[in-house]
CSV table of C-alpha atoms and ligand atoms in Angstrom, one decimal:
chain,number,residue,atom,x,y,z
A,10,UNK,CA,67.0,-133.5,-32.2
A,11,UNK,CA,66.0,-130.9,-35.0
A,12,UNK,CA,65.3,-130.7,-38.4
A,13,UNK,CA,65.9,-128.6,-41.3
A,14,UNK,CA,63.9,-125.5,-42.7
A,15,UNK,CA,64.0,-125.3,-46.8
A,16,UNK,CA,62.3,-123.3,-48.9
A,17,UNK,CA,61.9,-122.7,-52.7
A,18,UNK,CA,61.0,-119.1,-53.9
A,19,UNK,CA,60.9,-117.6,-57.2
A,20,UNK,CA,57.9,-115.6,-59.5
A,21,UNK,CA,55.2,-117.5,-60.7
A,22,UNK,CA,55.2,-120.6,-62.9
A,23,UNK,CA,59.2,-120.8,-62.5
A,24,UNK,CA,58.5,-124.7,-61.3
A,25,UNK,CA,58.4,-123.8,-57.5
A,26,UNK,CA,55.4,-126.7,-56.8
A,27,UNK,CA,57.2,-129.4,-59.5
A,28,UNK,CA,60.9,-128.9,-57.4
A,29,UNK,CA,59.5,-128.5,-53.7
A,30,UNK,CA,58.0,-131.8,-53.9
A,31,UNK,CA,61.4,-133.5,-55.5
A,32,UNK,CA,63.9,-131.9,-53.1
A,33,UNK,CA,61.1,-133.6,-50.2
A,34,UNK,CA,61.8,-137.0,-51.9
A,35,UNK,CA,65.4,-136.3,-52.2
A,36,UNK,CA,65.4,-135.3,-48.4
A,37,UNK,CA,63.3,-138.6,-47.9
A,38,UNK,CA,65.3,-140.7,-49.5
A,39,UNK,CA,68.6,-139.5,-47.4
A,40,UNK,CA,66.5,-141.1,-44.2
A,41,UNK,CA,64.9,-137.9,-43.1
A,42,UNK,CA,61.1,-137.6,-42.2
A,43,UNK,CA,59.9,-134.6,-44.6
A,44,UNK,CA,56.7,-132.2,-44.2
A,45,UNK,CA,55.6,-130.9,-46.8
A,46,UNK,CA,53.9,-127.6,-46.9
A,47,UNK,CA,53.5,-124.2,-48.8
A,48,UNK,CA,52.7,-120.8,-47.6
A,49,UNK,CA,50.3,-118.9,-47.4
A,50,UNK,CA,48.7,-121.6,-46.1
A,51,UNK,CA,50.2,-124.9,-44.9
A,52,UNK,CA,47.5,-125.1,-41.6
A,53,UNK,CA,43.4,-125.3,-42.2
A,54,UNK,CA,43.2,-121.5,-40.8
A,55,UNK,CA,46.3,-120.2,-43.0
A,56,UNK,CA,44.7,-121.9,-46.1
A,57,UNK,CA,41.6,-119.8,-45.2
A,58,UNK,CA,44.0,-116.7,-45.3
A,59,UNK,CA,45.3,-117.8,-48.2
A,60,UNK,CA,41.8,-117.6,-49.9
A,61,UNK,CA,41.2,-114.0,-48.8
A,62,UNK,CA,44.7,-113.2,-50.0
A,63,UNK,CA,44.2,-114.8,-53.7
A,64,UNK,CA,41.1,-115.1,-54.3
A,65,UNK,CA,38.5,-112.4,-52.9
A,66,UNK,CA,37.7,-110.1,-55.7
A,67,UNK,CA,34.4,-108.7,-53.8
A,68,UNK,CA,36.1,-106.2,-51.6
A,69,UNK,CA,40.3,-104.5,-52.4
A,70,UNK,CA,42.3,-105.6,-50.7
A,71,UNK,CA,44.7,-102.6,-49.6
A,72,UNK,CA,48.6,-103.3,-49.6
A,73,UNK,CA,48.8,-103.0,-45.7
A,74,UNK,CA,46.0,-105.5,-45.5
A,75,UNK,CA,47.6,-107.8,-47.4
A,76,UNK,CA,50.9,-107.7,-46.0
A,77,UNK,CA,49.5,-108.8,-42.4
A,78,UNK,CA,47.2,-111.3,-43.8
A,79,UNK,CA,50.3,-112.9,-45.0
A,80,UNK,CA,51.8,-112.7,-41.9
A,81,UNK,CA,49.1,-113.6,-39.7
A,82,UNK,CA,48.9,-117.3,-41.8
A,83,UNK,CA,52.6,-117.5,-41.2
A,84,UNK,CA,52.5,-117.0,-37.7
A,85,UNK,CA,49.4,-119.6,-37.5
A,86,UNK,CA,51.7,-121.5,-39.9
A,87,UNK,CA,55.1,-121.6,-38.0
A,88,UNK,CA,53.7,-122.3,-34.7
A,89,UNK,CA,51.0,-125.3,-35.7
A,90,UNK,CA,53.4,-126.8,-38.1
A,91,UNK,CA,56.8,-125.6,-39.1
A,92,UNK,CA,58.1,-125.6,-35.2
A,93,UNK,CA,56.6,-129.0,-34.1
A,94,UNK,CA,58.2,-130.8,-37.2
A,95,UNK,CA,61.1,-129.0,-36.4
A,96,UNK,CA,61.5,-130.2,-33.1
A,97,UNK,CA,60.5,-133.3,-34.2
A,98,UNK,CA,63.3,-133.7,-36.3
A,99,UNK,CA,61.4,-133.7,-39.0
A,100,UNK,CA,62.6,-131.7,-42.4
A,101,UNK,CA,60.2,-129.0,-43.5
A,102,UNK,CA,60.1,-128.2,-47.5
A,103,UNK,CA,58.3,-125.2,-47.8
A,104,UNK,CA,56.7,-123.8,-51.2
A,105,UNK,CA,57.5,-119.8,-50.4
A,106,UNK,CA,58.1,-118.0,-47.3
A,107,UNK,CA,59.3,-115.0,-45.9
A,108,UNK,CA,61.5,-114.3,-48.6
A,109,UNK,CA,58.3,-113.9,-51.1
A,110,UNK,CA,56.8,-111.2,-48.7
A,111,UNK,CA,59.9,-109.1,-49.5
A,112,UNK,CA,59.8,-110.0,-53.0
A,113,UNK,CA,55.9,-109.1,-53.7
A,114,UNK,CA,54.6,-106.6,-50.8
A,115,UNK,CA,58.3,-105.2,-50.9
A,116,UNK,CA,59.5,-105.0,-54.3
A,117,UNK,CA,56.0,-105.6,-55.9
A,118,UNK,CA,53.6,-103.7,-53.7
A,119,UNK,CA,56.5,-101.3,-52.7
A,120,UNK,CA,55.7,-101.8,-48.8
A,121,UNK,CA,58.4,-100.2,-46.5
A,122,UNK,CA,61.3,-103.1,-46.0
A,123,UNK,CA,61.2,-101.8,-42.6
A,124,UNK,CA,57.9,-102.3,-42.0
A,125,UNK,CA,57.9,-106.2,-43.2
A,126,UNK,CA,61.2,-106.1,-41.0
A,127,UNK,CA,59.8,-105.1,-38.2
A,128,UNK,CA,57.0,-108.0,-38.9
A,129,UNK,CA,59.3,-110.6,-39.7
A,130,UNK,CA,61.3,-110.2,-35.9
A,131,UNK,CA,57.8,-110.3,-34.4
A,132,UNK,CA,56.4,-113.2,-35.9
A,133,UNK,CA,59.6,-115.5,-36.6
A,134,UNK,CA,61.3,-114.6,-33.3
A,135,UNK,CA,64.9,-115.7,-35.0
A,136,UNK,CA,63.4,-118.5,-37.2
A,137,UNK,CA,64.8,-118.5,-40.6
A,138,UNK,CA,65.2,-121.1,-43.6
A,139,UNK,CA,68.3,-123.3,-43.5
A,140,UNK,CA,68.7,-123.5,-47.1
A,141,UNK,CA,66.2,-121.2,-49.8
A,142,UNK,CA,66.3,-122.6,-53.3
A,143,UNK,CA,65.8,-119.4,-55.4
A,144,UNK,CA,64.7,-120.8,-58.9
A,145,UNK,CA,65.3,-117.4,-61.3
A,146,UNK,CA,63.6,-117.0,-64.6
A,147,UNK,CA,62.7,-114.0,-66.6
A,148,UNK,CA,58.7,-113.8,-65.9
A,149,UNK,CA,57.5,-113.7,-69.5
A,150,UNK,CA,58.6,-117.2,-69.3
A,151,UNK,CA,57.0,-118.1,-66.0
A,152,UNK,CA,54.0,-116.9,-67.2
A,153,UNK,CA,53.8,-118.3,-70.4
A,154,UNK,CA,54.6,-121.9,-68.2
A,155,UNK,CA,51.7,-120.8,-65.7
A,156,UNK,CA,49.2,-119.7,-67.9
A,157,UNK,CA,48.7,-123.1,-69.4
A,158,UNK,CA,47.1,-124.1,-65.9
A,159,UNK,CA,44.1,-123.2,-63.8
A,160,UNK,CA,42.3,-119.7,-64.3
A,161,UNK,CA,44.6,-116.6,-62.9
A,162,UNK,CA,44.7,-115.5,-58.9
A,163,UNK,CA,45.3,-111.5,-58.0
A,164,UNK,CA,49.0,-112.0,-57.9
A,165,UNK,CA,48.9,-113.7,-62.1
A,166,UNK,CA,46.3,-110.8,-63.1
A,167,UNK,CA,49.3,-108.7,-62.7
A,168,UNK,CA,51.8,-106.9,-65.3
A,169,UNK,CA,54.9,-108.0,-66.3
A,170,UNK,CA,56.6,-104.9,-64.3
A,171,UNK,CA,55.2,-105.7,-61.1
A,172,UNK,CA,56.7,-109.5,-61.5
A,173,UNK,CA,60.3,-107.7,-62.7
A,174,UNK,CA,60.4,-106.0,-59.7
A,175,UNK,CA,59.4,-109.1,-57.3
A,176,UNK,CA,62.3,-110.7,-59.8
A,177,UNK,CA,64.9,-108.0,-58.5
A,178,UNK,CA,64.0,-108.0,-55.0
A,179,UNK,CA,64.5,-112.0,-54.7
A,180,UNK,CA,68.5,-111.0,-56.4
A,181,UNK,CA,68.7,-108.5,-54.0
A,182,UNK,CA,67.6,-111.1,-51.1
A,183,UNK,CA,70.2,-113.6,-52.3
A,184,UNK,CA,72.8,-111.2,-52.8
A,185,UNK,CA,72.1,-110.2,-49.5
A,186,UNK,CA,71.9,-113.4,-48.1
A,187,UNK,CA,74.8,-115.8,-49.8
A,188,UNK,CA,74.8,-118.0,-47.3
A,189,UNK,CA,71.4,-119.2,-47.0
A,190,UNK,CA,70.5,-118.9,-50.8
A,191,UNK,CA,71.0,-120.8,-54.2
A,192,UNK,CA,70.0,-119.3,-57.1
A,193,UNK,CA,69.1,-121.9,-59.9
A,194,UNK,CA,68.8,-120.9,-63.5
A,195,UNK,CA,64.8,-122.1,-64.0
A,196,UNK,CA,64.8,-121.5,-67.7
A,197,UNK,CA,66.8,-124.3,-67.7
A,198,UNK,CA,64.7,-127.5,-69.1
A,199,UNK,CA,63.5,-129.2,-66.0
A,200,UNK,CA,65.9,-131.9,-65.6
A,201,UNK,CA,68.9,-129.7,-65.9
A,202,UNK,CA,67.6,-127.4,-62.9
A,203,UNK,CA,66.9,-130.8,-61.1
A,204,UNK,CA,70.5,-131.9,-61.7
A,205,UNK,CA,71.4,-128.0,-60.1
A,206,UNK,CA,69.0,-128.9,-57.3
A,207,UNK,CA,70.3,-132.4,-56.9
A,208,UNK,CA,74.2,-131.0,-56.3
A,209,UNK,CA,72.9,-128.0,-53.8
A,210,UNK,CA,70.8,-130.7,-51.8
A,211,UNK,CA,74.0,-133.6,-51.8
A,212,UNK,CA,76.1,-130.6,-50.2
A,213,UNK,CA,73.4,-129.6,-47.6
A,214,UNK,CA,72.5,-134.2,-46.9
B,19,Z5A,N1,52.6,-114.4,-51.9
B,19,Z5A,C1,52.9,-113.2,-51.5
B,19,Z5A,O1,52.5,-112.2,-52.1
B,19,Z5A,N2,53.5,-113.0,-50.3
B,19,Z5A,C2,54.0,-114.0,-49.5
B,19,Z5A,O2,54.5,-113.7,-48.5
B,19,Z5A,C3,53.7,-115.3,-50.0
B,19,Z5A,C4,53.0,-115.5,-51.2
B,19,Z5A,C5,54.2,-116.5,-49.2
B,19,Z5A,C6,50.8,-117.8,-54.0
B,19,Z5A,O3,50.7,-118.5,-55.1
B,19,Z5A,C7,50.8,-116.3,-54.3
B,19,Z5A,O4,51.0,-115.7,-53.0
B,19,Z5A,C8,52.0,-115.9,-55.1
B,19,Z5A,C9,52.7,-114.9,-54.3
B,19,Z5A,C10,51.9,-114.6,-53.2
B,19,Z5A,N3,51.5,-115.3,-56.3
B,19,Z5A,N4,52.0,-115.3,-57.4
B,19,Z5A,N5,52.2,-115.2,-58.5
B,19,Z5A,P1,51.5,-119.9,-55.3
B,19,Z5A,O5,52.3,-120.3,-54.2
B,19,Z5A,O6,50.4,-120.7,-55.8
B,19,Z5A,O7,52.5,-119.3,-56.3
B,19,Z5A,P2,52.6,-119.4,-57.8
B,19,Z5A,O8,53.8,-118.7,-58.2
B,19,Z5A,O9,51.3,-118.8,-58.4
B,19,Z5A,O10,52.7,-120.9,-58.1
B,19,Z5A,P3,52.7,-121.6,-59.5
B,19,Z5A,O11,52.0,-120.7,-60.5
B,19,Z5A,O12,52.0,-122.9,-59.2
B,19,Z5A,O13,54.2,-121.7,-60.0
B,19,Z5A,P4,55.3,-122.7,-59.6
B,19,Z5A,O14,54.9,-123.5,-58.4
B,19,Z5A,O15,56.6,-122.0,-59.5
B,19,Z5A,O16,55.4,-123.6,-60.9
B,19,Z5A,P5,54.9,-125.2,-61.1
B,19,Z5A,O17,53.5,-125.3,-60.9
B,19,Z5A,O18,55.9,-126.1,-60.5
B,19,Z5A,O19,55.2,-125.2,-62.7
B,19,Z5A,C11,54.4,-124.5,-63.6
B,19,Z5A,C12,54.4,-125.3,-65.0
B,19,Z5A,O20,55.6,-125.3,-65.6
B,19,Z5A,C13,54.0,-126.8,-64.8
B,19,Z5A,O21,53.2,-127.2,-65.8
B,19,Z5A,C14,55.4,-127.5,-64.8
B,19,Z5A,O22,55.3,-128.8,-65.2
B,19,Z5A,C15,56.1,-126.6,-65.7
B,19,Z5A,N6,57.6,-126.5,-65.5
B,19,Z5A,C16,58.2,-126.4,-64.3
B,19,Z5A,N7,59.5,-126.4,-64.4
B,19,Z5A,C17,59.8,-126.4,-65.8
B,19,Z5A,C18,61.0,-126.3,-66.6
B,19,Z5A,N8,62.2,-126.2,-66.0
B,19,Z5A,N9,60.8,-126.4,-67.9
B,19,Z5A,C19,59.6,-126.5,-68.5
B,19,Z5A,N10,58.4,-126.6,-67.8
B,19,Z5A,C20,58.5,-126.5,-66.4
């Protein structure tokens, strides 16, 4: 028996947290056991790489090292949790992935796609999401939506250009891969993109 891998991606503030955890009720109440989980993070060490990634201001924290930080919690990350559930047969609703890497070391650090590539077959070794839930939103209004909450990471301290341009690279991703994504209009008020993301998740239950 195995589960399902979903993912919801998307720039800040665009209601990533809000929808993961109502597509894992919607998965839950179609029978399915659900895990729950977010990267970075998701195991006790990847939540400590998570810290260094979003939170140390003592020491930069060069492009390069950032990218491999991110995948060294998801490889910690996909083989403590996100394969055992799988095989389980549990569902695994995941608050970012892979996608986000190309979205803000590709298109908002400007790492080489090759290089994050080249990661991605080394550390996933085939694994991909089922179904990614790309909630789109232009990011003055994710900002505006995340600024109301706790104080601001690395990743909020940033411009508005640098979140265009992880914006664009998520398109290019689900242009790239139709089958996989749906994008979600997530300026939408949030019981219209919830109506979207009930009709995507009926077709996938
Ligand atoms: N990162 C990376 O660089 N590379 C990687 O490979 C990975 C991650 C995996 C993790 O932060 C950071 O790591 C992230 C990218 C980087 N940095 N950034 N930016 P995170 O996972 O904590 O991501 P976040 O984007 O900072 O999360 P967030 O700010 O919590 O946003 P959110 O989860 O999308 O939104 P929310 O918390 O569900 O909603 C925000 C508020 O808006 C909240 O008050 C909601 O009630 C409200 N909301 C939600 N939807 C709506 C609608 N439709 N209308 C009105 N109000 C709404």
């Amino acid at each position: 028996m195995t589960g399902k891998f979903i993912t919801l991606e998307g720039i800040e503030g665009v209601g990533k947290s809000t929808n993961t955890d109502f597509v894992a009720d919607l998965v839950k109440a179609a029978g399915h056991d659900v895990v729950v989980t977010r990267e970075p993070g998701g195991t006790p060490l990847a939540e400590r790489l998570r810290e260094i990634a979003l939170h140390h201001d003592d020491e930069p924290v060069p492009a390069l090292a950032e990218l491999l930080i991110m995948f060294a919690a998801r490889s910690l990350h996909l083989d403590n949790l996100i394969k055992p559930a799988i095989v389980r047969g549990e569902w695994v609703v995941c608050d970012r992935f892979t996608d986000a890497t190309y979205a803000y070391q590709g298109g908002g650090r400007g790492q080489d796609v090759e290089r994050i590539s080249a990661l991605e077959g080394w550390v996933q070794t085939g694994i991909q999401p089922d179904l990614t839930i790309l909630l789109d939103a232009d990011p003055e209004i994710g900002m505006s939506r995340a600024a109301q909450r706790s104080a601001a990471d690395r990743f909020e301290r940033e411009r508005q250009e640098f979140f265009q341009r992880v914006r664009l690279a998520y398109l290019a991703r689900a242009d790239k891969y139709k089958s996989r994504f749906r994008v979600i209009d997530a300026a939408q008020p949030l019981d219209k993109v919830q109506e979207n993301i009930r009709t995507v998740l009926n077709k996938e239950l």
